[in-house]
GROMACS .gro file of C-alpha atoms in nm:
model
  296
    1MET     CA    1  -0.002   0.014   0.003
    2ARG     CA    2   0.113   0.342  -0.095
    3PHE     CA    3   0.067   0.648   0.148
    4ASN     CA    4   0.112   0.988   0.009
    5ILE     CA    5   0.152   1.273   0.253
    6LEU     CA    6   0.086   1.624   0.135
    7THR     CA    7   0.253   1.875   0.392
    8ILE     CA    8   0.409   2.211   0.418
    9PHE     CA    9   0.665   2.064   0.652
   10PRO     CA   10   0.815   1.774   0.488
   11GLU     CA   11   1.135   1.789   0.735
   12ILE     CA   12   0.933   1.658   1.039
   13TRP     CA   13   0.857   1.287   0.845
   14PRO     CA   14   1.188   1.127   0.774
   15GLU     CA   15   1.271   0.996   1.116
   16TYR     CA   16   0.906   0.890   1.208
   17LEU     CA   17   0.860   0.694   0.894
   18LYS     CA   18   1.184   0.508   0.903
   19ALA     CA   19   1.141   0.384   1.271
   20GLY     CA   20   1.005   0.056   1.399
   21ILE     CA   21   0.747  -0.130   1.219
   22LEU     CA   22   0.699   0.124   0.963
   23GLY     CA   23   1.054   0.136   0.857
   24ARG     CA   24   1.067  -0.248   0.822
   25ALA     CA   25   0.764  -0.242   0.640
   26GLN     CA   26   0.918  -0.028   0.385
   27GLU     CA   27   1.240  -0.224   0.359
   28ASP     CA   28   1.018  -0.531   0.299
   29LYS     CA   29   0.838  -0.351   0.017
   30LEU     CA   30   0.495  -0.404   0.214
   31VAL     CA   31   0.427  -0.038   0.219
   32GLU     CA   32   0.562   0.275   0.028
   33MET     CA   33   0.575   0.619   0.157
   34ALA     CA   34   0.569   0.955  -0.006
   35VAL     CA   35   0.610   1.290   0.124
   36ILE     CA   36   0.500   1.542  -0.106
   37ASN     CA   37   0.598   1.919  -0.012
   38ILE     CA   38   0.283   2.154  -0.110
   39ARG     CA   39   0.533   2.429  -0.137
   40ASP     CA   40   0.673   2.254  -0.456
   41PHE     CA   41   0.378   2.330  -0.633
   42THR     CA   42   0.362   2.708  -0.615
   43THR     CA   43   0.458   2.953  -0.885
   44ASP     CA   44   0.591   3.258  -0.684
   45LYS     CA   45   0.934   3.331  -0.574
   46HIS     CA   46   0.830   3.314  -0.204
   47ARG     CA   47   0.659   2.964  -0.257
   48THR     CA   48   0.337   3.108  -0.107
   49VAL     CA   49   0.086   2.831  -0.005
   50ASP     CA   50  -0.159   3.048   0.197
   51ASP     CA   51  -0.355   3.372   0.204
   52SER     CA   52  -0.597   3.570   0.410
   53PRO     CA   53  -0.967   3.413   0.446
   54TYR     CA   54  -1.246   3.549   0.266
   55GLY     CA   55  -1.495   3.722   0.461
   56GLY     CA   56  -1.223   3.844   0.724
   57GLY     CA   57  -1.102   3.657   1.048
   58ALA     CA   58  -0.772   3.568   1.219
   59GLY     CA   59  -0.491   3.358   1.049
   60MET     CA   60  -0.439   3.228   0.712
   61VAL     CA   61  -0.594   2.977   0.497
   62LEU     CA   62  -0.418   2.699   0.281
   63LYS     CA   63  -0.475   2.774  -0.104
   64ILE     CA   64  -0.645   2.507  -0.332
   65GLU     CA   65  -0.414   2.557  -0.635
   66PRO     CA   66  -0.092   2.400  -0.510
   67ILE     CA   67  -0.282   2.122  -0.322
   68ALA     CA   68  -0.445   2.041  -0.651
   69LYS     CA   69  -0.132   2.023  -0.850
   70ALA     CA   70   0.028   1.829  -0.567
   71ILE     CA   71  -0.258   1.564  -0.599
   72ASP     CA   72  -0.224   1.546  -0.965
   73SER     CA   73   0.134   1.465  -0.952
   74ILE     CA   74   0.080   1.152  -0.755
   75ASN     CA   75  -0.039   0.969  -1.054
   76PHE     CA   76   0.318   1.008  -1.211
   77GLN     CA   77   0.489   0.917  -0.884
   78PHE     CA   78   0.325   0.574  -0.818
   79SER     CA   79   0.558   0.301  -0.789
   80LYS     CA   80   0.425  -0.023  -0.992
   81THR     CA   81   0.676  -0.254  -0.841
   82ASN     CA   82   0.565  -0.201  -0.476
   83PHE     CA   83   0.206  -0.203  -0.600
   84GLN     CA   84   0.225  -0.546  -0.736
   85THR     CA   85   0.422  -0.671  -0.422
   86ILE     CA   86   0.130  -0.594  -0.185
   87ARG     CA   87  -0.104  -0.745  -0.463
   88GLN     CA   88   0.068  -1.087  -0.432
   89LEU     CA   89   0.054  -1.068  -0.051
   90ALA     CA   90  -0.324  -0.973  -0.030
   91ASP     CA   91  -0.539  -1.204  -0.234
   92GLN     CA   92  -0.840  -1.002  -0.157
   93ILE     CA   93  -0.697  -0.719  -0.406
   94GLN     CA   94  -0.849  -0.778  -0.742
   95GLU     CA   95  -0.597  -0.718  -1.050
   96THR     CA   96  -0.680  -0.377  -1.191
   97GLU     CA   97  -0.469  -0.114  -1.380
   98THR     CA   98  -0.604   0.192  -1.180
   99PRO     CA   99  -0.508   0.180  -0.785
  100ARG     CA  100  -0.780   0.200  -0.559
  101ARG     CA  101  -0.738   0.530  -0.375
  102ARG     CA  102  -0.890   0.749  -0.118
  103ILE     CA  103  -0.810   1.113  -0.062
  104ILE     CA  104  -0.853   1.236   0.269
  105VAL     CA  105  -0.819   1.570   0.425
  106LEU     CA  106  -0.729   1.585   0.798
  107SER     CA  107  -0.968   1.835   0.962
  108ALA     CA  108  -1.148   1.906   1.285
  109ARG     CA  109  -1.457   1.939   1.075
  110GLY     CA  110  -1.427   1.565   0.962
  111GLU     CA  111  -1.571   1.247   1.047
  112GLN     CA  112  -1.447   1.069   1.355
  113PHE     CA  113  -1.145   0.843   1.280
  114THR     CA  114  -1.223   0.479   1.411
  115GLN     CA  115  -1.090   0.114   1.394
  116ALA     CA  116  -1.359   0.032   1.152
  117LYS     CA  117  -1.254   0.318   0.938
  118ALA     CA  118  -0.897   0.190   0.950
  119GLU     CA  119  -1.006  -0.149   0.836
  120GLU     CA  120  -1.174   0.000   0.550
  121TYR     CA  121  -0.877   0.189   0.430
  122ALA     CA  122  -0.640  -0.128   0.469
  123LYS     CA  123  -0.846  -0.276   0.160
  124LEU     CA  124  -0.715   0.023  -0.066
  125ASP     CA  125  -0.398   0.038  -0.249
  126GLU     CA  126  -0.319   0.398  -0.177
  127LEU     CA  127  -0.408   0.663   0.064
  128VAL     CA  128  -0.365   1.054   0.017
  129LEU     CA  129  -0.336   1.238   0.329
  130ILE     CA  130  -0.367   1.618   0.318
  131CYS     CA  131  -0.244   1.805   0.609
  132GLY     CA  132  -0.389   2.106   0.710
  133ARG     CA  133  -0.227   2.434   0.872
  134TYR     CA  134  -0.286   2.768   1.024
  135GLU     CA  135  -0.667   2.831   0.996
  136GLY     CA  136  -0.725   2.527   0.772
  137ILE     CA  137  -0.763   2.437   0.406
  138ASP     CA  138  -1.000   2.608   0.149
  139GLN     CA  139  -1.314   2.405   0.174
  140ARG     CA  140  -1.319   2.357  -0.198
  141VAL     CA  141  -1.029   2.104  -0.154
  142ALA     CA  142  -1.279   1.882   0.073
  143ASP     CA  143  -1.580   1.955  -0.160
  144TYR     CA  144  -1.405   1.888  -0.472
  145LEU     CA  145  -1.081   1.719  -0.445
  146ALA     CA  146  -1.094   1.480  -0.171
  147ASP     CA  147  -1.322   1.189  -0.108
  148GLU     CA  148  -1.365   1.272   0.265
  149GLU     CA  149  -1.266   1.480   0.580
  150ILE     CA  150  -1.149   1.274   0.898
  151SER     CA  151  -1.086   1.419   1.232
  152ILE     CA  152  -0.900   1.182   1.499
  153GLY     CA  153  -1.076   1.337   1.792
  154PRO     CA  154  -1.290   1.633   1.928
  155TYR     CA  155  -0.995   1.874   1.974
  156VAL     CA  156  -0.769   2.118   1.760
  157LEU     CA  157  -0.421   2.045   1.656
  158ASN     CA  158  -0.158   2.296   1.501
  159GLY     CA  159  -0.160   2.096   1.190
  160GLY     CA  160  -0.275   1.783   1.028
  161GLU     CA  161   0.062   1.583   1.042
  162VAL     CA  162   0.000   1.426   1.373
  163ALA     CA  163  -0.340   1.316   1.260
  164ALA     CA  164  -0.186   1.181   0.946
  165MET     CA  165   0.051   0.972   1.143
  166VAL     CA  166  -0.230   0.843   1.339
  167VAL     CA  167  -0.406   0.718   1.017
  168ILE     CA  168  -0.095   0.568   0.891
  169GLU     CA  169  -0.022   0.378   1.230
  170ALA     CA  170  -0.377   0.241   1.244
  171VAL     CA  171  -0.401   0.140   0.873
  172ALA     CA  172  -0.055   0.014   0.800
  173ARG     CA  173  -0.050  -0.248   1.108
  174LEU     CA  174  -0.354  -0.406   0.956
  175LEU     CA  175  -0.175  -0.476   0.621
  176PRO     CA  176  -0.069  -0.840   0.536
  177GLY     CA  177   0.286  -0.908   0.673
  178VAL     CA  178   0.353  -0.578   0.834
  179LEU     CA  179   0.317  -0.696   1.202
  180GLY     CA  180   0.487  -1.012   1.111
  181ASN     CA  181   0.249  -1.219   1.353
  182GLU     CA  182  -0.100  -1.191   1.222
  183GLU     CA  183  -0.226  -1.357   1.546
  184SER     CA  184  -0.152  -1.013   1.704
  185LEU     CA  185  -0.449  -0.868   1.523
  186LYS     CA  186  -0.708  -1.119   1.611
  187GLU     CA  187  -0.785  -1.032   1.990
  188GLU     CA  188  -0.680  -0.685   2.055
  189SER     CA  189  -0.867  -0.354   2.136
  190TYR     CA  190  -1.142  -0.246   1.867
  191SER     CA  191  -1.084  -0.553   1.652
  192GLN     CA  192  -1.352  -0.662   1.434
  193LYS     CA  193  -1.404  -0.990   1.641
  194ILE     CA  194  -1.420  -0.810   1.960
  195ARG     CA  195  -1.669  -0.548   1.841
  196ASN     CA  196  -1.887  -0.820   1.680
  197PRO     CA  197  -1.849  -1.142   1.926
  198PRO     CA  198  -2.028  -1.458   1.829
  199ALA     CA  199  -2.321  -1.556   1.993
  200SER     CA  200  -2.344  -1.817   2.258
  201GLY     CA  201  -2.270  -2.162   2.093
  202GLY     CA  202  -2.001  -2.001   1.880
  203THR     CA  203  -2.204  -1.927   1.565
  204PRO     CA  204  -2.194  -1.558   1.470
  205PRO     CA  205  -2.550  -1.433   1.401
  206ASP     CA  206  -2.676  -1.258   1.093
  207GLY     CA  207  -2.505  -0.888   1.076
  208GLY     CA  208  -2.254  -0.984   1.354
  209GLY     CA  209  -2.501  -0.977   1.645
  210LYS     CA  210  -2.449  -0.789   1.955
  211SER     CA  211  -2.195  -0.778   2.251
  212ILE     CA  212  -2.291  -1.032   2.510
  213ASN     CA  213  -2.226  -0.897   2.846
  214PRO     CA  214  -2.117  -1.149   3.112
  215LYS     CA  215  -2.329  -1.151   3.450
  216PRO     CA  216  -2.112  -0.907   3.674
  217SER     CA  217  -1.915  -1.070   3.973
  218LEU     CA  218  -2.031  -0.949   4.337
  219ARG     CA  219  -1.721  -0.713   4.367
  220GLN     CA  220  -1.827  -0.543   4.056
  221THR     CA  221  -2.179  -0.512   4.151
  222LEU     CA  222  -2.098  -0.355   4.499
  223ARG     CA  223  -1.846  -0.115   4.318
  224ARG     CA  224  -2.094  -0.005   4.074
  225ALA     CA  225  -2.346   0.066   4.352
  226ARG     CA  226  -2.096   0.249   4.549
  227GLN     CA  227  -1.975   0.478   4.231
  228ASN     CA  228  -2.367   0.537   4.173
  229ARG     CA  229  -2.415   0.646   4.539
  230ASN     CA  230  -2.106   0.873   4.529
  231SER     CA  231  -2.245   1.021   4.190
  232LYS     CA  232  -2.596   1.097   4.334
  233SER     CA  233  -2.427   1.249   4.643
  234LEU     CA  234  -2.209   1.501   4.428
  235ASN     CA  235  -2.495   1.586   4.209
  236SER     CA  236  -2.718   1.668   4.499
  237LYS     CA  237  -2.466   1.914   4.631
  238ARG     CA  238  -2.388   2.087   4.288
  239VAL     CA  239  -2.608   2.372   4.185
  240VAL     CA  240  -2.596   2.414   3.807
  241ASN     CA  241  -2.690   2.721   3.606
  242PRO     CA  242  -2.932   2.603   3.321
  243GLU     CA  243  -2.806   2.869   3.076
  244SER     CA  244  -2.423   2.817   3.138
  245GLN     CA  245  -2.475   2.438   3.112
  246LYS     CA  246  -2.642   2.484   2.786
  247ASP     CA  247  -2.368   2.710   2.639
  248GLU     CA  248  -2.111   2.451   2.778
  249THR     CA  249  -2.286   2.174   2.588
  250ALA     CA  250  -2.315   2.381   2.291
  251SER     CA  251  -1.964   2.474   2.254
  252SER     CA  252  -1.846   2.124   2.308
  253PHE     CA  253  -2.002   2.014   1.994
  254THR     CA  254  -1.943   2.319   1.773
  255VAL     CA  255  -1.731   2.300   1.468
  256GLU     CA  256  -1.578   2.597   1.298
  257TYR     CA  257  -1.726   2.713   0.991
  258PRO     CA  258  -1.544   2.649   0.661
  259GLN     CA  259  -1.285   2.867   0.524
  260TYR     CA  260  -1.203   3.018   0.172
  261THR     CA  261  -0.919   3.202   0.028
  262LYS     CA  262  -0.797   3.330  -0.320
  263PRO     CA  263  -0.860   3.271  -0.594
  264ALA     CA  264  -1.234   3.343  -0.566
  265GLU     CA  265  -1.285   3.092  -0.869
  266TYR     CA  266  -1.087   2.800  -0.934
  267LYS     CA  267  -1.191   2.555  -1.221
  268GLY     CA  268  -1.556   2.687  -1.193
  269TRP     CA  269  -1.544   2.612  -0.790
  270LYS     CA  270  -1.664   2.938  -0.652
  271VAL     CA  271  -1.621   3.099  -0.313
  272PRO     CA  272  -1.979   3.143  -0.166
  273GLU     CA  273  -2.087   3.499  -0.285
  274VAL     CA  274  -2.172   3.596   0.074
  275LEU     CA  275  -1.795   3.608   0.146
  276LEU     CA  276  -1.718   3.849  -0.126
  277SER     CA  277  -2.007   4.082  -0.038
  278GLY     CA  278  -1.833   4.269   0.234
  279ASN     CA  279  -2.154   4.267   0.440
  280HIS     CA  280  -2.034   4.168   0.771
  281GLU     CA  281  -2.358   4.100   0.927
  282GLU     CA  282  -2.445   3.862   0.640
  283ILE     CA  283  -2.105   3.682   0.648
  284ARG     CA  284  -2.150   3.645   1.045
  285LYS     CA  285  -2.518   3.496   0.987
  286TRP     CA  286  -2.379   3.252   0.714
  287ARG     CA  287  -2.084   3.149   0.943
  288GLU     CA  288  -2.302   3.099   1.243
  289GLY     CA  289  -2.534   2.873   0.997
  290GLN     CA  290  -2.241   2.669   0.883
  291LYS     CA  291  -2.128   2.608   1.248
  292LYS     CA  292  -2.486   2.447   1.343
  293LYS     CA  293  -2.476   2.247   1.011
  294SER     CA  294  -2.138   2.105   1.099
  295ALA     CA  295  -2.198   2.033   1.461
  296ARG     CA  296  -2.217   1.661   1.555
   0.00000   0.00000   0.00000
């Protein structure tokens, strides 16, 4: 499998990629890593990859143009040799001239990354991971160039590089031969068999069935009763302002509105007109509406 990492900080990747299991997997030609510097696809002497956001606001936004060119370049960098090697090891991958690829934007606005998602990606031939920085990436990258947006958790990072490392770790270890001992995958946390254990008698029910919780021991029952009692005691002493509680809950699930920067139009993909209007009140309303739409 090939991992293509689009970043403006390529210098942070070499040591990570050559260490441990990932390093050995590359030596054994089980995986291929390509770190692609987005700055290499700029056209000005300063190698500018960002610009101010349309509609105003703090920070800078990564531009769509160099990212689009970086994605296009991957078609010419793909290694046919390593692609054939991984095919031989994984019988489930069908013979095809075009590698099965997923283009992913690492973003706080994205869908939560899970073990199930890692297993889905492990069936592909190629992943393209786009690492954001600053205030984010022009939303047209996610809307028109990528297949999906992924978040590794409900928090904000300085950039997408760490998130890309998490995805690579989770996916690469599922590939045939990478861990060496396939038994290591069978009963680890979040594995498919643990998420969907067989019903009593050992026969998996249709659809995978539901988890069967064993009867708790006396010690577990007493512990839970004690925890419930302590919880009720704490709650009875705590006075909560309903309005502040509402605000706290809302803020914890609010995701920032999409960002756009120059050019206003790229390949027919336009920035929302409201952001070009100069009407600050309308821009504010639009952004608030986008926040609510993104909340999960």
